[in-house]
Short mmCIF file of C-alpha atoms in Angstrom, two decimals:
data_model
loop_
_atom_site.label_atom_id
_atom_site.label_comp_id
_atom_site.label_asym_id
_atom_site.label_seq_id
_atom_site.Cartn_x
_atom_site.Cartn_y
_atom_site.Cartn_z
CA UNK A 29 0.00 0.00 0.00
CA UNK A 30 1.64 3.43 -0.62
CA UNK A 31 -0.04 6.73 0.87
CA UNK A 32 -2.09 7.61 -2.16
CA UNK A 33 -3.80 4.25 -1.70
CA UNK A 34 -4.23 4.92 2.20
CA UNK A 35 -5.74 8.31 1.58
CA UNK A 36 -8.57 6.64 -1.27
CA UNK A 37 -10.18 5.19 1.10
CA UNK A 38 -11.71 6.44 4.76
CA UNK A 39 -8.93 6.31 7.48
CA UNK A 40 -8.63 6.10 11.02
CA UNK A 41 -6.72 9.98 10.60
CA UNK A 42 -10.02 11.47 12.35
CA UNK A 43 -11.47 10.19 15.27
CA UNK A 44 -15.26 10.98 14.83
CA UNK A 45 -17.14 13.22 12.51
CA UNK A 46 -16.97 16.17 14.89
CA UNK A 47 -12.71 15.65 15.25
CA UNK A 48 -12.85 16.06 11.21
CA UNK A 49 -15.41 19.03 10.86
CA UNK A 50 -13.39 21.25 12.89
CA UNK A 51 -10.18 20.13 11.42
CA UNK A 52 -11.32 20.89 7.93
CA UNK A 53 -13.16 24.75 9.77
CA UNK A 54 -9.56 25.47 11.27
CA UNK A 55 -7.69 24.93 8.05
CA UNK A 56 -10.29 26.77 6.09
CA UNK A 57 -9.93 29.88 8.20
CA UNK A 58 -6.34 30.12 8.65
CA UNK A 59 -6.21 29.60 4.47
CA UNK A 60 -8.89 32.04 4.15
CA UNK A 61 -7.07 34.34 5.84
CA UNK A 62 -4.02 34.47 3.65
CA UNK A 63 -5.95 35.38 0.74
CA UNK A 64 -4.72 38.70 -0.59
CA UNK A 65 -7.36 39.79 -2.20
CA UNK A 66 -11.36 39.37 -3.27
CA UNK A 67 -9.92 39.00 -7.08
CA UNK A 68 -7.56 36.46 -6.00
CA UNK A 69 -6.95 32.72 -7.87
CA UNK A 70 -5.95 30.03 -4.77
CA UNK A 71 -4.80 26.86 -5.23
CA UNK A 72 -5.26 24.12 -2.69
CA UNK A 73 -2.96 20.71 -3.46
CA UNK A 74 -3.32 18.34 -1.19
CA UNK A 75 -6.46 19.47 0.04
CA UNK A 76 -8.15 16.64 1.73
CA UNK A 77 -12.08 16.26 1.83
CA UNK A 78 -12.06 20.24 2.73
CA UNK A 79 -15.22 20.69 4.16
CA UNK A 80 -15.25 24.03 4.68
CA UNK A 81 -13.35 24.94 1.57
CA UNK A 82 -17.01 27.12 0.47
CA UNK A 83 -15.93 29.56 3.37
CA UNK A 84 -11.91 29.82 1.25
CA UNK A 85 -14.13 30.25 -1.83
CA UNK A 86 -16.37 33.06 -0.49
CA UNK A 87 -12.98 35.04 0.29
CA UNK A 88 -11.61 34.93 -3.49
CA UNK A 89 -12.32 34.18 -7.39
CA UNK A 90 -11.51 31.31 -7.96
CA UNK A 91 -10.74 27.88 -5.88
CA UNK A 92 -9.08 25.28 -7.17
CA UNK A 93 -8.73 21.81 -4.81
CA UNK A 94 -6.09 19.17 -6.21
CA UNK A 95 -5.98 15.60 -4.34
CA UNK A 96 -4.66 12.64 -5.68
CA UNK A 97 -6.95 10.56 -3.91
CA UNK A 98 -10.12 9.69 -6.36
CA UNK A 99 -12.31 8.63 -3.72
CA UNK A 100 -11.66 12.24 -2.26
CA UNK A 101 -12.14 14.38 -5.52
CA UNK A 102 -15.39 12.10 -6.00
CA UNK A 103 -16.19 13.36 -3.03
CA UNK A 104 -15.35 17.41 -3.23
CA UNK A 105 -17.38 17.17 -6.53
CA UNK A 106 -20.59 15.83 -4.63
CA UNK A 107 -20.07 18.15 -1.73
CA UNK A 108 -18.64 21.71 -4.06
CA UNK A 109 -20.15 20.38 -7.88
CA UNK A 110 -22.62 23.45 -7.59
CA UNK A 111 -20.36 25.91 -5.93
CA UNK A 112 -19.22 27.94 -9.28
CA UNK A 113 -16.08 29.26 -7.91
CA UNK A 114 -15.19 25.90 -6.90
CA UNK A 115 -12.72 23.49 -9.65
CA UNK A 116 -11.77 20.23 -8.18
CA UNK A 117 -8.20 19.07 -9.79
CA UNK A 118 -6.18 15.94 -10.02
CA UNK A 119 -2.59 16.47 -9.18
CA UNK A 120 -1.78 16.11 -13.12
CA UNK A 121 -4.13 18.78 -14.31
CA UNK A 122 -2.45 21.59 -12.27
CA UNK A 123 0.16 21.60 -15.05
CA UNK A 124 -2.60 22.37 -17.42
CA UNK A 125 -3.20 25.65 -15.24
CA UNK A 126 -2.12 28.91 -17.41
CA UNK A 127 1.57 29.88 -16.42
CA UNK A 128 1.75 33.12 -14.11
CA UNK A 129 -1.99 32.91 -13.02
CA UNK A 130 -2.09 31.68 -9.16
CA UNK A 131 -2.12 34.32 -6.62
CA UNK A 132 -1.70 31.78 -3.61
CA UNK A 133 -1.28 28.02 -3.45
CA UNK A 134 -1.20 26.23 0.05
CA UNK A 135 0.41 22.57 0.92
CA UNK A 136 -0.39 21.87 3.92
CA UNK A 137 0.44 18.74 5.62
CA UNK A 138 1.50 17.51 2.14
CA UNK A 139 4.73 17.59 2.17
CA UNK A 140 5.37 14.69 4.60
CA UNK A 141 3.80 12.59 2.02
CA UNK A 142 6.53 13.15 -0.87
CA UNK A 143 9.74 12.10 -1.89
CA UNK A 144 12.48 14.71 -2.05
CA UNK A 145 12.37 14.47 -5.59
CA UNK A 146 8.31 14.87 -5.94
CA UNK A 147 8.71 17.88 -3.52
CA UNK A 148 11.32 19.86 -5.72
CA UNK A 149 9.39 18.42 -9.24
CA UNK A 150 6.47 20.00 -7.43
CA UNK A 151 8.10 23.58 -6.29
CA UNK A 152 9.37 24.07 -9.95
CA UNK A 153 5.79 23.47 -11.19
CA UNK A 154 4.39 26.22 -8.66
CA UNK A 155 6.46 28.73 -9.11
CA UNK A 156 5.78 28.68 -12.61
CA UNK A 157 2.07 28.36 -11.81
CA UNK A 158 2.71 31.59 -9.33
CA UNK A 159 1.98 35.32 -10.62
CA UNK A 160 5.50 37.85 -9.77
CA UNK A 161 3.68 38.61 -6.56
CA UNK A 162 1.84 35.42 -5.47
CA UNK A 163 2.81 33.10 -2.52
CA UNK A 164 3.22 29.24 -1.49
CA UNK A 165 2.58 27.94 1.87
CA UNK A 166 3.86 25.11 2.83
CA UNK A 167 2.03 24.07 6.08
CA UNK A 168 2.33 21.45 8.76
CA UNK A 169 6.34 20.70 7.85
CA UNK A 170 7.42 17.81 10.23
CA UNK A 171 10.44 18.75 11.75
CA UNK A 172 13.19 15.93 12.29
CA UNK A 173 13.01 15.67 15.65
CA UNK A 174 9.40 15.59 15.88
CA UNK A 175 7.77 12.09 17.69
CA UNK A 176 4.18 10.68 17.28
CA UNK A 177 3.73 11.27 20.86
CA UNK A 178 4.15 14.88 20.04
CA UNK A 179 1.38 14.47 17.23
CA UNK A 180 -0.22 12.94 19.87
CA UNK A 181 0.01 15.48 22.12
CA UNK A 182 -1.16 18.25 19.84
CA UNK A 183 -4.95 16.17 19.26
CA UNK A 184 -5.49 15.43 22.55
CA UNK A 185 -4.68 19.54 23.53
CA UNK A 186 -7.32 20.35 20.90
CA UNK A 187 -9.96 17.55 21.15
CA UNK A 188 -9.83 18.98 25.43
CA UNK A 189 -10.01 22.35 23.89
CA UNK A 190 -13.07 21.25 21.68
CA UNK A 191 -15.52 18.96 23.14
CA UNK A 192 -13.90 15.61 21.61
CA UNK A 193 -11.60 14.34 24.03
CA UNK A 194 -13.09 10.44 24.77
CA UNK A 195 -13.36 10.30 20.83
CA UNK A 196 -9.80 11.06 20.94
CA UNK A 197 -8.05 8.67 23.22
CA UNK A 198 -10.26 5.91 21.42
CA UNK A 199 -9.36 7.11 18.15
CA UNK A 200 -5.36 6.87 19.28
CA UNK A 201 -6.04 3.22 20.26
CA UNK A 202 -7.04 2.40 17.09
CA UNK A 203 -4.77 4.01 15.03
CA UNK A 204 -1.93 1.80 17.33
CA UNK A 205 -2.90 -0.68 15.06
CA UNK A 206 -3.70 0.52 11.88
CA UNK A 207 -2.67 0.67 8.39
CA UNK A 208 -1.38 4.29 9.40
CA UNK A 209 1.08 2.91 12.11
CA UNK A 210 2.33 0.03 9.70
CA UNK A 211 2.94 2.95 6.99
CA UNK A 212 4.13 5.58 8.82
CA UNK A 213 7.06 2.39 10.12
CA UNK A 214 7.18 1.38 6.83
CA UNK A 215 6.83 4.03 4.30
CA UNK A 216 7.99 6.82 6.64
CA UNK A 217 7.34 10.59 6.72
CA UNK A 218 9.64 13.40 5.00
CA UNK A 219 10.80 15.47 7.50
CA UNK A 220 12.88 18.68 6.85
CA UNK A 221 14.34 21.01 9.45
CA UNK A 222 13.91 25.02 9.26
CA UNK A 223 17.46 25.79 7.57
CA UNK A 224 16.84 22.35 5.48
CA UNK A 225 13.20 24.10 3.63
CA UNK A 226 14.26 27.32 3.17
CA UNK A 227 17.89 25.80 1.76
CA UNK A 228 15.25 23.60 -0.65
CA UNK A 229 13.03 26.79 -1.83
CA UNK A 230 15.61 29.20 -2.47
CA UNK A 231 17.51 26.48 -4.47
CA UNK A 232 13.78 26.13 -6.57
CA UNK A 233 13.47 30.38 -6.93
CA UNK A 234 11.72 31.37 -4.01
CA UNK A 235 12.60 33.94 -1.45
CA UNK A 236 11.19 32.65 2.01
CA UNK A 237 10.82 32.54 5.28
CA UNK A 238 9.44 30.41 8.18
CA UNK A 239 5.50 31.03 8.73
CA UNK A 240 4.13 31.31 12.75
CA UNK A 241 1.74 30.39 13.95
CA UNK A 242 1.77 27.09 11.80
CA UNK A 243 -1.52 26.50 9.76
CA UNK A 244 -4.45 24.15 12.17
CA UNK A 245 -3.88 22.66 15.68
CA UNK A 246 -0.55 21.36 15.62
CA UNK A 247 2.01 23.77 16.41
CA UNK A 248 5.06 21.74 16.93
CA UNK A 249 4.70 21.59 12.96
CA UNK A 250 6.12 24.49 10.66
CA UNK A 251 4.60 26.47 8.17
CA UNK A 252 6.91 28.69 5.46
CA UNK A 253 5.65 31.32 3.22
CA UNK A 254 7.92 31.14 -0.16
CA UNK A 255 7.39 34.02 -3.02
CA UNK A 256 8.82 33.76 -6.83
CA UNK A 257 12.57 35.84 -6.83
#
């Protein structure tokens, strides 16, 4: 099983329908929030289900949400298919998007997810994507050091903060012995260090810089904001 398969499919990632909702609400307003302007073209790869991506879309022109999962675009076009400012993408037809025309594109919690080589194949093909003055956001960066226990940490502090904690600790039970666990030993997650990610985008064009707070719940995670030079 590689990743892509794990994510067409539903996972043990959320811990009950409430643990998702607000996940996909917190992403959606710290995105939302780095839209620049109400003319603005975003780009969301690696976007997930994105529940709340209608309140990203009421903030700019144009929306478009790229996952490689089927099962999950299937899904954005059921939930967004009458949404107009809404275009659900696979991760090949981003390359079909006009050069220079992308005000903002967000990663987040993608990154982990991709082979060194995938990552800079994918940083050359958004920058050229990216107007002069547009941005990337790379969001939820695992730094080397970081543990699961940390992840596991970071849930439990929001699901107290939110009104899902027993969902939680069962939900951590069962991802002990999931797929998730046997992929995350196996497969492994790409993990880059501060000086490593900006060394990485500057090599690729960008100017950047390390983002804080970090994008969602999880702030033992890094965010960076990259621009075209």
């Amino acid at each position: 099983m590689s990743w892509r398969d794990f994510w067409n499919r539903d996972t043990p990632i959320y811990v009950s329908e409430r643990h998702k909702a607000l996940h996909y609400a917190a992403i959606a307003r710290d995105v939302a929030a780095l839209v620049p302007a109400p003319d603005a073209v975003v780009l969301d790869h690696g976007c997930g289900e994105a529940l709340s991506a209608d309140d990203v879309a009421a903030r700019c022109a144009r929306l478009y949400l790229c996952d490689a999962a089927p099962l999950v675009r299937a899904r954005l076009e059921r939930r967004f298919g009458g949404e107009a400012r809404i275009t659900v993408l696979a991760p090949e037809d981003v390359g079909s998007l006009p050069d220079a025309s992308l005000d903002l594109i967000v990663a987040n919690s993608l990154v982990q997810y991709l082979s060194r080589d995938e990552l800079r194949e994918a940083l050359r093909l958004w920058r050229k994507k990216l107007r002069p003055a547009g941005r990337l956001v790379l969001a939820d960066v695992i730094p080397p050091d970081l543990s699961p226990l940390a992840d596991a940490r970071a849930l439990l502090g929001f699901a107290a903060r939110d009104g899902f904690l027993k969902d939680a600790l069962l939900g951590l039970a069962r991802t002990a012995f999931s797929d998730y666990r046997r992929l995350r030993r196996d497969l492994g997650l790409a993990r880059y260090g501060e000086d490593e990610m900006l060394g990485l985008l500057r090599a690729d064009g960008f100017a950047a810089e390390r983002r804080r707070p970090n994008l969602g719940h999880n702030q033992a995670r890094m965010t960076f904001v990259a621009r075209p030079r």
